[in-house]
Tab-separated table of C-alpha atoms and ligand atoms in Angstrom:
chain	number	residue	atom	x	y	z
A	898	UNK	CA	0.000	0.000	0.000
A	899	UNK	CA	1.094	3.841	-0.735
A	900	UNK	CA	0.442	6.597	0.623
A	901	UNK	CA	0.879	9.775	-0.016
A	902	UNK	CA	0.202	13.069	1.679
A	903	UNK	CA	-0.507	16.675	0.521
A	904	UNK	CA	0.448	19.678	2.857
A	905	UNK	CA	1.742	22.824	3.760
A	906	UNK	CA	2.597	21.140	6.974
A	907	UNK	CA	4.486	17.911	5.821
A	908	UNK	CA	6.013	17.686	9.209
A	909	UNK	CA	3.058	16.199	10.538
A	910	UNK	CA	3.822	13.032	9.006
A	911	UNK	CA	7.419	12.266	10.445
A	912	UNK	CA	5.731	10.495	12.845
A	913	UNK	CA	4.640	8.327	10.377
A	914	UNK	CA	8.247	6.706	10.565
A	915	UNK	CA	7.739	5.278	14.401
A	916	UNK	CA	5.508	2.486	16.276
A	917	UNK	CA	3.794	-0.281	14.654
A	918	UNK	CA	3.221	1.965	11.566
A	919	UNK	CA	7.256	2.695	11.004
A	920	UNK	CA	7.981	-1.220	11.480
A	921	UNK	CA	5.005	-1.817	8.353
A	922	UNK	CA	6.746	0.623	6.226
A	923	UNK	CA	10.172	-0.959	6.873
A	924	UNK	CA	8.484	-4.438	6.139
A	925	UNK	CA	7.335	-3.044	2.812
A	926	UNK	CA	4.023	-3.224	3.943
A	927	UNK	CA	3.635	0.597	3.315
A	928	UNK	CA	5.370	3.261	1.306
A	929	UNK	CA	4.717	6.619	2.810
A	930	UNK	CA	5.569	9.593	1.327
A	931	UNK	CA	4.997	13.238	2.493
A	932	UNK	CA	4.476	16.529	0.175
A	933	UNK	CA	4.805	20.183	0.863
A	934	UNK	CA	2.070	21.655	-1.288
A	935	UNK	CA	4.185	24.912	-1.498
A	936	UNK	CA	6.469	22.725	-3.426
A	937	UNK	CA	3.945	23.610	-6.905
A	938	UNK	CA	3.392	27.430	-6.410
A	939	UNK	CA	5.653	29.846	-8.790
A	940	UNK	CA	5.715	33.050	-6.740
A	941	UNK	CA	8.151	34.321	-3.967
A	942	UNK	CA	5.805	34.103	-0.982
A	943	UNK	CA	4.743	30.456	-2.229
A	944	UNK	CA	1.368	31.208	-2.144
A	945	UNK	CA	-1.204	28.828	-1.689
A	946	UNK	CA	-4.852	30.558	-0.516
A	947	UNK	CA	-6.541	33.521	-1.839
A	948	UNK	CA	-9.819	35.204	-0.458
A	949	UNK	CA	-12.982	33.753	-0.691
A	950	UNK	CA	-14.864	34.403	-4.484
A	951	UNK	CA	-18.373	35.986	-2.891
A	952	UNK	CA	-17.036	37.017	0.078
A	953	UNK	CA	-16.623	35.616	3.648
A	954	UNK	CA	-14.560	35.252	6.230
A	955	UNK	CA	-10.927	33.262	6.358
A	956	UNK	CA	-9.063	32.334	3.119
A	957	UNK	CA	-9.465	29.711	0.313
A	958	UNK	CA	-6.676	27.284	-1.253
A	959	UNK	CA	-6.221	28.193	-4.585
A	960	UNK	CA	-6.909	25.119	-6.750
A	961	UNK	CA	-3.633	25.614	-9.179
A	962	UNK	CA	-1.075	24.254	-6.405
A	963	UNK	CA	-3.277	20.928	-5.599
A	964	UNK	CA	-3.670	20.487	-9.915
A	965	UNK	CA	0.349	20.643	-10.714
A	966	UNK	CA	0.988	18.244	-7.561
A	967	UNK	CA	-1.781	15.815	-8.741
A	968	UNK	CA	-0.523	15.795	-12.375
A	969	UNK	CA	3.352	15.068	-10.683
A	970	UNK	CA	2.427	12.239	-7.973
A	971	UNK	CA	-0.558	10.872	-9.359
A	972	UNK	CA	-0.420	11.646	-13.034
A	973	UNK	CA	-2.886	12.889	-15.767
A	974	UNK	CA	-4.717	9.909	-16.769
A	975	UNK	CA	-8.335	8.780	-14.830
A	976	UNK	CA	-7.714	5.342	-12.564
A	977	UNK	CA	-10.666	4.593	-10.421
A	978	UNK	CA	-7.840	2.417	-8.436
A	979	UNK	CA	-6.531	5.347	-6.650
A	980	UNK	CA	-8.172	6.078	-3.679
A	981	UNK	CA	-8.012	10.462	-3.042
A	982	UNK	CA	-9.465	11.436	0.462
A	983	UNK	CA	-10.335	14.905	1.442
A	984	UNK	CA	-11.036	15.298	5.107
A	985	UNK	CA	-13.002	18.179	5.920
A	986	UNK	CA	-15.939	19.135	8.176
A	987	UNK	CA	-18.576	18.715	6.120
A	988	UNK	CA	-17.572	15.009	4.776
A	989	UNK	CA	-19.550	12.158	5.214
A	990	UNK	CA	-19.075	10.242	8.817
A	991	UNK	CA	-15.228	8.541	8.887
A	992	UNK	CA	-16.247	5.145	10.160
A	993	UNK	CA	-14.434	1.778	10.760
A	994	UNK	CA	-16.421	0.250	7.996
A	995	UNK	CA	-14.672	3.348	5.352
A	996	UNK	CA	-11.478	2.353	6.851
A	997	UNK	CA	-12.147	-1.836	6.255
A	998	UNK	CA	-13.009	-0.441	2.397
A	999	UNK	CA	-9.871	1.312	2.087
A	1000	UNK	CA	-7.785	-1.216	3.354
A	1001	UNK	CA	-8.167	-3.116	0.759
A	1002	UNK	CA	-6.894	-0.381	-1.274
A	1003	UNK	CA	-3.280	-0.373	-2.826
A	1004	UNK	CA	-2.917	3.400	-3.232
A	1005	UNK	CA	-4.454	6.508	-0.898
A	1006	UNK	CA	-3.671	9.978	-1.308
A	1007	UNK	CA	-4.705	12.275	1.551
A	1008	UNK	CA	-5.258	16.050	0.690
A	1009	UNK	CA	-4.654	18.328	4.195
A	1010	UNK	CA	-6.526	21.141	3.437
A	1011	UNK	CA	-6.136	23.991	6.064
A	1012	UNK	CA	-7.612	27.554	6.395
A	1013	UNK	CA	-11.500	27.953	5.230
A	1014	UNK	CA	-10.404	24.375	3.044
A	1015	UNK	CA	-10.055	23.718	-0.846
A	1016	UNK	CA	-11.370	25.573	-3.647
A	1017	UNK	CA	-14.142	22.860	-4.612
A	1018	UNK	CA	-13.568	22.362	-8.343
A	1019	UNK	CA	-10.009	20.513	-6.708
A	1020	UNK	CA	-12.360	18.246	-5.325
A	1021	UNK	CA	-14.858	17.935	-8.737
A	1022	UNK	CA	-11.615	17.302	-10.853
A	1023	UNK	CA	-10.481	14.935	-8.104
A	1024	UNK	CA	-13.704	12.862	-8.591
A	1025	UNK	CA	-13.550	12.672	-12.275
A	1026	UNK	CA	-10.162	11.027	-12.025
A	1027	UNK	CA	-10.134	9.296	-9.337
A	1028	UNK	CA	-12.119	7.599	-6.513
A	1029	UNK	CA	-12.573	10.215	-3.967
A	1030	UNK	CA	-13.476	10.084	-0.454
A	1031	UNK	CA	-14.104	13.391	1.554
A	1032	UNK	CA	-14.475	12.730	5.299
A	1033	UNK	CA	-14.899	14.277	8.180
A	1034	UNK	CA	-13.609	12.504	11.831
A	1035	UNK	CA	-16.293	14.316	13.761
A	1036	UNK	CA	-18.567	17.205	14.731
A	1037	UNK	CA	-15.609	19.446	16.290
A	1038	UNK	CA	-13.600	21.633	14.502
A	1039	UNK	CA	-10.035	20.943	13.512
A	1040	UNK	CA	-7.529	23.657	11.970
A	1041	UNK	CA	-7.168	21.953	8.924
A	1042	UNK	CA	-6.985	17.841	7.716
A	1043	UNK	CA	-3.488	16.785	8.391
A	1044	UNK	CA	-4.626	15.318	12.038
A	1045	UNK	CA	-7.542	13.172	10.725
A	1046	UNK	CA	-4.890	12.100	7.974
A	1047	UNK	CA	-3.319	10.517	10.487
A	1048	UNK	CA	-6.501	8.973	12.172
A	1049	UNK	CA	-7.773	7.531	9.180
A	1050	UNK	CA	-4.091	6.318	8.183
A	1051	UNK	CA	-4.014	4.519	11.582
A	1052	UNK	CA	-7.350	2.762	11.350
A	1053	UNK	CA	-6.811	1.920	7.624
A	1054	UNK	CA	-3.572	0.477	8.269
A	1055	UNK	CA	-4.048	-1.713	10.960
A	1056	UNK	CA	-6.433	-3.339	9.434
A	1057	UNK	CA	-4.143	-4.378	6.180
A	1058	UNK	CA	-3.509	-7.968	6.497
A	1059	UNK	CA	-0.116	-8.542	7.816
A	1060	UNK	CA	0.213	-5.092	9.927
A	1061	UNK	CA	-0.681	-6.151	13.248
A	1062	UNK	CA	0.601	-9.268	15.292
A	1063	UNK	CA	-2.737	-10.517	16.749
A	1064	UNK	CA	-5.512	-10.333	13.823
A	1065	UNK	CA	-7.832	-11.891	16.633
A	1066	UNK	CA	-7.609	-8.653	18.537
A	1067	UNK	CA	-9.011	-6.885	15.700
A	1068	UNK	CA	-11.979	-9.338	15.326
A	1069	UNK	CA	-13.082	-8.573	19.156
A	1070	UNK	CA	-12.618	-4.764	18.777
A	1071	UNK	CA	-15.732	-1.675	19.299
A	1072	UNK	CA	-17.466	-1.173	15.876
A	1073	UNK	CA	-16.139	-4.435	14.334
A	1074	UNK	CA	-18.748	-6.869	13.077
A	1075	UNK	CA	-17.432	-9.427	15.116
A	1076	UNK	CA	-18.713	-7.811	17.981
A	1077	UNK	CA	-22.689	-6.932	16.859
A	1078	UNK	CA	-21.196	-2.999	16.854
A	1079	UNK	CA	-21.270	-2.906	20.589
A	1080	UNK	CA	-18.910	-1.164	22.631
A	1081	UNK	CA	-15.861	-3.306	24.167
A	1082	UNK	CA	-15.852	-4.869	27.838
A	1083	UNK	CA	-13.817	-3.419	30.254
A	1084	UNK	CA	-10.533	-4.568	30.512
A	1085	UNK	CA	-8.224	-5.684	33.666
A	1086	UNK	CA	-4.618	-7.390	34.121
A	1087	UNK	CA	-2.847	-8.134	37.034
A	1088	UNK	CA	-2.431	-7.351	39.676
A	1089	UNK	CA	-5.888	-8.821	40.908
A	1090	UNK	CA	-6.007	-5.826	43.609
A	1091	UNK	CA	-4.805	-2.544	43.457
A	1092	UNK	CA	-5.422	0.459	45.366
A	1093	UNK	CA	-8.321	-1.412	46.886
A	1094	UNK	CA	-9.651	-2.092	43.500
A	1095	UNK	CA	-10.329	-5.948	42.840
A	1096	UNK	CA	-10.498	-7.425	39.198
A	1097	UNK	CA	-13.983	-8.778	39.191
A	1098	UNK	CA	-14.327	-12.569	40.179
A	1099	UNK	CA	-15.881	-14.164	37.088
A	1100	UNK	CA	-12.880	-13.165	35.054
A	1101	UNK	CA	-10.514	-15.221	37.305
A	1102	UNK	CA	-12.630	-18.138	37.643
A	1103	UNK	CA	-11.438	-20.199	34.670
A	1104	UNK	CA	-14.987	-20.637	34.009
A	1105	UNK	CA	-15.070	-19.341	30.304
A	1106	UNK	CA	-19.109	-19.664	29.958
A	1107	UNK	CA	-19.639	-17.206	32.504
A	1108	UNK	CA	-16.579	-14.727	31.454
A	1109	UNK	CA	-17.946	-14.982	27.874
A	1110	UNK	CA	-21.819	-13.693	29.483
A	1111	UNK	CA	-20.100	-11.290	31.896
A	1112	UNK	CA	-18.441	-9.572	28.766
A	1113	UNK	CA	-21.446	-9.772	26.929
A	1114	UNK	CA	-23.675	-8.627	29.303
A	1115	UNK	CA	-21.010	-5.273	30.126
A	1116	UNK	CA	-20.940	-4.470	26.658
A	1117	UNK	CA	-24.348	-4.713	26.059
A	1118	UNK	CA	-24.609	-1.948	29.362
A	1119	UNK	CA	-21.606	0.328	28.307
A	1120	UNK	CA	-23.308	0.665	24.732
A	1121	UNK	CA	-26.965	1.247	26.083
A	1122	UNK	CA	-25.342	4.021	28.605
A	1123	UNK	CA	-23.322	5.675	26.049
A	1124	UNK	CA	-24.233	4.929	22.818
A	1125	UNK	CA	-27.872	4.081	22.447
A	1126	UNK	CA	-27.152	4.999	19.031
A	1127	UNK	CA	-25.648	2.215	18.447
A	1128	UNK	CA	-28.289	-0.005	19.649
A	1129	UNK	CA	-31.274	-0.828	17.030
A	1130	UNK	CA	-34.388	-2.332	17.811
A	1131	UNK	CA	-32.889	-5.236	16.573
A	1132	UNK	CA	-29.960	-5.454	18.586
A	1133	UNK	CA	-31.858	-4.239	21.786
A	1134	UNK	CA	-34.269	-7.082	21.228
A	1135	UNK	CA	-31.610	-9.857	20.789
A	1136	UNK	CA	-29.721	-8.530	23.741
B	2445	JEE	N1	-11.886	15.600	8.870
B	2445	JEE	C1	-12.113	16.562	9.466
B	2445	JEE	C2	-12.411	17.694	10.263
B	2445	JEE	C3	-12.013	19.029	10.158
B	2445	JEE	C4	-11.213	19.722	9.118
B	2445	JEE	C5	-10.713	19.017	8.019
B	2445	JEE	C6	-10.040	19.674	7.012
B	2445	JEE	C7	-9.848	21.056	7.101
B	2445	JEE	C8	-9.265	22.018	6.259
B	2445	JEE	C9	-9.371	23.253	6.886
B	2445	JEE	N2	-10.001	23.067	8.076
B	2445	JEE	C10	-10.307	24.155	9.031
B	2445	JEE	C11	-11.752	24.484	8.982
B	2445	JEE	C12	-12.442	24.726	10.161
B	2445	JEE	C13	-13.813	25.050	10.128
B	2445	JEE	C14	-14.474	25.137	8.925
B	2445	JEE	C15	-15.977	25.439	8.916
B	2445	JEE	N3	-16.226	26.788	8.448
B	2445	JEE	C16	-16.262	26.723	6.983
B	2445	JEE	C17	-16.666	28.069	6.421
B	2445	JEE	O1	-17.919	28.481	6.965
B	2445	JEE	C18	-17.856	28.632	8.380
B	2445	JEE	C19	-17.483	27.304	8.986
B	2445	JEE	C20	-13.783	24.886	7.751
B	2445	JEE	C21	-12.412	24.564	7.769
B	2445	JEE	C22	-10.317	21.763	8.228
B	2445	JEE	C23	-10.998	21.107	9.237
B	2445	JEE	N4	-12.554	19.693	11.198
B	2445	JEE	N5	-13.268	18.820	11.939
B	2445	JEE	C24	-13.210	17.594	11.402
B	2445	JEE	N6	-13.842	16.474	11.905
């Protein structure tokens, strides 16, 4: 898998090169490669936003820088099989079911906007060359994408077969299917007591029956307390 991000902050994605992430890329797993977008403007001051066309407040990316650096890393030709992803605040929802799609994918670009975000007709020409995902991590506001780059980069990756050590863990994980999207059980490791706090019984009596209902039975409470979202009539009913 490649990736390949677009910024006028690069730096973000040194860290790219440590944890499970930097021992992938060294394995081949992933090529990552980082790209200052002031790298394809022509003036002095390497300008890359102008003001808003109708007025309003903040500044807008210009759409020439973004069009030169596609033509150079992706190239001029339409292919569906590249993957481009915008994030921005008014995407559609960043899920773990977008990140299982894309990590089947062999090639992702990200595009970090920042300020007010990217003139739009980057993002039209974007979709009539490639497949284009524009995302948005949540309903907060973030300074620009490069920090949900990452986000997304770390649930896509993990989730590429060979990246992590224990697949099972990922099977057993919040908002997998394995788990009927309920939140995960709490979790405890020795010592048994601490500060006064015991581990509960069930999960050291061997007895895997009633550690397997425990667990189901917590999730099935965490998820009703904080995300009755998540709980359809469906799922209510079976649980
Ligand atoms: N993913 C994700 C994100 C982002 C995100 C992603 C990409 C960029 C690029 C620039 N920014 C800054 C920015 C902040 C606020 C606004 C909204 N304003 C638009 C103009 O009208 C007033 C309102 C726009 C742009 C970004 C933010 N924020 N939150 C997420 N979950």
């Amino acid at each position: 898998m490649r990736l390949d991000y677009l910024s006028i902050f690069p730096g973000y994605f040194d860290v790219l090169g440590i944890s499970l992430l930097g021992k992938a890329a060294v394995n081949g797993l992933v090529d990552v490669y980082a790209h200052d977008l002031r790298d394809w403007t022509h003036d002095r001051h390497r300008t890359v936003d102008d003001t808003p066309c109708g007025g309003g407040a903040g500044m807008v990316m210009k759409p020439d820088p973004w069009g030169e650096a596609f033509d150079e890393i992706i190239g001029t030709e339409p292919d569906p099989s590249v993957h481009v992803v915008f994030p921005s605040p008014s995407g559609e929802p960043f899920t773990q079911s977008v990140a299982h799609d894309l990590s089947s994918v062999e090639r992702i670009v990200f595009c970090c906007g920042r300020y007010e975000g990217i003139d739009h007709r980057v993002i039209d020409y974007a979709r009539s060359m490639w497949t284009v995902h524009e995302v948005s991590l949540g309903d907060y506001v973030l300074n620009g994408g490069e920090v949900a780059a990452l986000a997304i980069t770390e649930a896509v990756v993990r989730l590429v077969p060979g990246f992590m050590g224990n697949p099972q863990s990922l099977a057993e994980e919040s908002f997998s299917a394995g788990q009927d999207g309920l939140l995960e059980y709490p979790l405890f490791t020795r010592p048994v007591s601490w500060r006064g706090l015991d581990v509960p019984e069930v999960l050291m009596s061997g007895h895997h029956g009633r550690i397997a209902k425990w667990r189901r039975d917590e999730s099935i409470r965490l998820t009703r307390e904080r995300r009755p979202d998540l709980t359809d009539s469906d799922v209510s009913a079976r649980h």
